[in-house]
CSV table of C-alpha atoms in Angstrom, one decimal:
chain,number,residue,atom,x,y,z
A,593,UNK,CA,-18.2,-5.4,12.9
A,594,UNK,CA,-15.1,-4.9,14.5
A,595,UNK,CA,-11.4,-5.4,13.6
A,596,UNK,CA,-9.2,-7.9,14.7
A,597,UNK,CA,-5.9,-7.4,13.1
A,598,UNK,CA,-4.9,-5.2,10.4
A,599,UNK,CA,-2.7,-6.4,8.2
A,600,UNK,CA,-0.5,-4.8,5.1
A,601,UNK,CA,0.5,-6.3,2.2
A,602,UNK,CA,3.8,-5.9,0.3
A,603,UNK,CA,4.3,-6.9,-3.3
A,604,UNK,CA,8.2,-7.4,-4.5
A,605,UNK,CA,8.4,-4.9,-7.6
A,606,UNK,CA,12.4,-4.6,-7.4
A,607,UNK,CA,14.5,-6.4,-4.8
A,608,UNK,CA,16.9,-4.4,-2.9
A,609,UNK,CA,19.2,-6.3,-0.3
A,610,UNK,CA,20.1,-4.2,2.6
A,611,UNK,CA,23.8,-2.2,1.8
A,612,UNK,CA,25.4,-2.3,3.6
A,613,UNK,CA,24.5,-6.2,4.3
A,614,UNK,CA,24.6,-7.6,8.0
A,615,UNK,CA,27.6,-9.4,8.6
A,616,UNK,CA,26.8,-13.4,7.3
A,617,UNK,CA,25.4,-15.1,5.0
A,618,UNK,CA,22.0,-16.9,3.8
A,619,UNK,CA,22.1,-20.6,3.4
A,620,UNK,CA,19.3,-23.2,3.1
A,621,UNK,CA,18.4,-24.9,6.4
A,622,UNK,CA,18.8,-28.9,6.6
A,623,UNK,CA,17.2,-31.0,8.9
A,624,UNK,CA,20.4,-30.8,11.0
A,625,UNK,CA,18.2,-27.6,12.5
A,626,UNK,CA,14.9,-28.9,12.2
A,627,UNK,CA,14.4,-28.8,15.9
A,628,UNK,CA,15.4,-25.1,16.3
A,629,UNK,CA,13.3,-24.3,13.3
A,630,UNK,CA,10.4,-25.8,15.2
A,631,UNK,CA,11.5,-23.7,17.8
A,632,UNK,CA,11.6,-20.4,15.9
A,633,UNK,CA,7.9,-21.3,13.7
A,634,UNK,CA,6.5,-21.4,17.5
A,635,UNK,CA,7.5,-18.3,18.6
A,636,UNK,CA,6.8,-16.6,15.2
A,637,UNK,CA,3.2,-18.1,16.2
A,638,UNK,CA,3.2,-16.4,19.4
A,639,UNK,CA,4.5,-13.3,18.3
A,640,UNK,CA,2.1,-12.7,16.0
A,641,UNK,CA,-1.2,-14.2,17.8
A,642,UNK,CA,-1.3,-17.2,15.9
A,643,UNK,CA,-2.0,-20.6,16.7
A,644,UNK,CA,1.3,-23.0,16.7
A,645,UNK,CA,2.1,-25.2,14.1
A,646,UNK,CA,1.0,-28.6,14.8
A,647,UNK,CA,2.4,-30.8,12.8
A,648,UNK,CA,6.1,-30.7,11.7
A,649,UNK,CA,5.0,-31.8,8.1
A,650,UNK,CA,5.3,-28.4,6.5
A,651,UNK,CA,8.5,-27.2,8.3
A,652,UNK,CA,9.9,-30.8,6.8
A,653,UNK,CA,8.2,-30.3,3.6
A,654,UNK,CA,9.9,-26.2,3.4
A,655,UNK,CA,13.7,-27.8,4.5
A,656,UNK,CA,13.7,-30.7,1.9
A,657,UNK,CA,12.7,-28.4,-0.8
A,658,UNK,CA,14.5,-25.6,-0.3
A,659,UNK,CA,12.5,-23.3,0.8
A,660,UNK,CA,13.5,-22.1,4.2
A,661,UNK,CA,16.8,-20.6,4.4
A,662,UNK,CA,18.7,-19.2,7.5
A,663,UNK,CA,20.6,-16.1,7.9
A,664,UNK,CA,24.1,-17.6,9.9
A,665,UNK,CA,27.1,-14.9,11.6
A,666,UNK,CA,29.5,-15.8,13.2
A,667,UNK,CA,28.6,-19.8,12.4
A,668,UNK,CA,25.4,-19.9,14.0
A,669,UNK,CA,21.7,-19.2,12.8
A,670,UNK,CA,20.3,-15.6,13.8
A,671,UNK,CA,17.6,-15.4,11.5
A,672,UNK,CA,14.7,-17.3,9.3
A,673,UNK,CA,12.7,-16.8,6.7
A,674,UNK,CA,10.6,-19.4,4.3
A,675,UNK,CA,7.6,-19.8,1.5
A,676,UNK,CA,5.1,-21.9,1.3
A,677,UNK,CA,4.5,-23.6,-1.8
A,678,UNK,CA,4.4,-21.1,-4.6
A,679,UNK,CA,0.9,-21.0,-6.0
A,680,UNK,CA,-0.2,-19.9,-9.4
A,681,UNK,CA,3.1,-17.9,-9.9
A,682,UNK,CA,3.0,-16.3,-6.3
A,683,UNK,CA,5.3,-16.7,-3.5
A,684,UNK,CA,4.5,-15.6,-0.4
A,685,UNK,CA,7.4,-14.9,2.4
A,686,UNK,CA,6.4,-16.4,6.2
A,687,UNK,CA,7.6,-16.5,8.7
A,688,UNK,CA,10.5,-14.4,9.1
A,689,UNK,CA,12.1,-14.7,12.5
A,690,UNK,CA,14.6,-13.4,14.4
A,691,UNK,CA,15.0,-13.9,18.2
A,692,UNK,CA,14.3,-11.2,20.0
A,693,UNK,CA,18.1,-10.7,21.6
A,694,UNK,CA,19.8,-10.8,18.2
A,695,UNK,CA,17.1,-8.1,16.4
A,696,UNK,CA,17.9,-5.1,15.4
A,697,UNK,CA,21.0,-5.8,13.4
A,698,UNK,CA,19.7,-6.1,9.8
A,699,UNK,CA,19.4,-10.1,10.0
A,700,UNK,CA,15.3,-10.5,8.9
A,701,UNK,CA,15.8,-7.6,6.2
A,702,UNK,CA,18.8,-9.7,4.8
A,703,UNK,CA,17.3,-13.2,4.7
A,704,UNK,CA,14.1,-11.6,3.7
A,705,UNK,CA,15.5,-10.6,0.6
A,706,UNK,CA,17.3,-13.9,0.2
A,707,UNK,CA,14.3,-16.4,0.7
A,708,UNK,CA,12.9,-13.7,-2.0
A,709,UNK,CA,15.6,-13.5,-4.8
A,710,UNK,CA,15.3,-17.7,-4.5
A,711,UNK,CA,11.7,-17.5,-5.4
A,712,UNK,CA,12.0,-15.3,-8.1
A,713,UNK,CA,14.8,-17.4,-9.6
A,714,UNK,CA,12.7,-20.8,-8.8
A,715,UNK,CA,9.8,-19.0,-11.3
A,716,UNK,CA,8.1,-16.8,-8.9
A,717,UNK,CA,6.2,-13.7,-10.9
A,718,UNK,CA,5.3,-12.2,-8.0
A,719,UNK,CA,6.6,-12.3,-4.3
A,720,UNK,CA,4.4,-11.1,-1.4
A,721,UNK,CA,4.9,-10.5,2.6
A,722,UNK,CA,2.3,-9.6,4.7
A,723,UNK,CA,3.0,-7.8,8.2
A,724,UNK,CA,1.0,-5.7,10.7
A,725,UNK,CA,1.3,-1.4,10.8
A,726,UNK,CA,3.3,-0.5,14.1
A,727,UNK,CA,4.4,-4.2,14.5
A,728,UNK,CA,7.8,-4.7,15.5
A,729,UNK,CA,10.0,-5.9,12.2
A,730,UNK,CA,11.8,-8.9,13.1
């Protein structure tokens, strides 16, 4: 047997925004930006090896019920982050993008926590994010 992809996973036991904070704010997406959300959930695919989405249902589904919000400077969107449906209790935190000319600056750590506070005030018990050792942190 052989290993593909390793994988950690985080559980939320205190949430601590980054401070200092990136300059912006989070706000929930709309469908205004549904096409460069689509945009952004394909490249999360590729960056991680992943198949891209197929359908736009679940983006659609994420945006109408708050669950993807956007980290905006400067009035435009520089990063993403979203949950599925929370199951029994559990949120879990995917994708978070940023593109890969605007990294670096704090953006994914600040929406990250965002999308995560939301959850937890939504009725979330537990929050968990799942990333890769020695991946790239977008």
């Amino acid at each position: 047997m052989r290993t593909a992809v390793r994988r950690r996973l985080h559980r939320l036991t205190e949430l601590t925004p980054p401070d200092p904070a990136p300059p912006g704010a989070a706000r929930r997406a709309t469908p205004a930006v549904r096409e460069l959300l689509r945009g952004w959930f394909a490249a999360f695919a590729e960056d991680i090896g992943a198949a891209a989405p197929r359908g736009a249902r679940a983006l659609d589904d994420r945006v109408a019920d708050g669950r993807c919000l956007l980290w905006e400077a400067g009035g435009r969107p520089v990063s993403m982050a979203g949950i599925p449906r929370t199951l029994v209790g559990t949120a879990r935190v995917a994708p978070v993008y940023t593109p890969p000319e605007l990294r670096g600056r704090g953006y994914a750590g600040a929406v990250t926590a965002a999308v995560s506070q939301a959850a937890k005030d939504s009725g979330a018990q537990q929050v968990l994010l799942f990333d890769r050792p020695g991946h790239p942190h977008r």
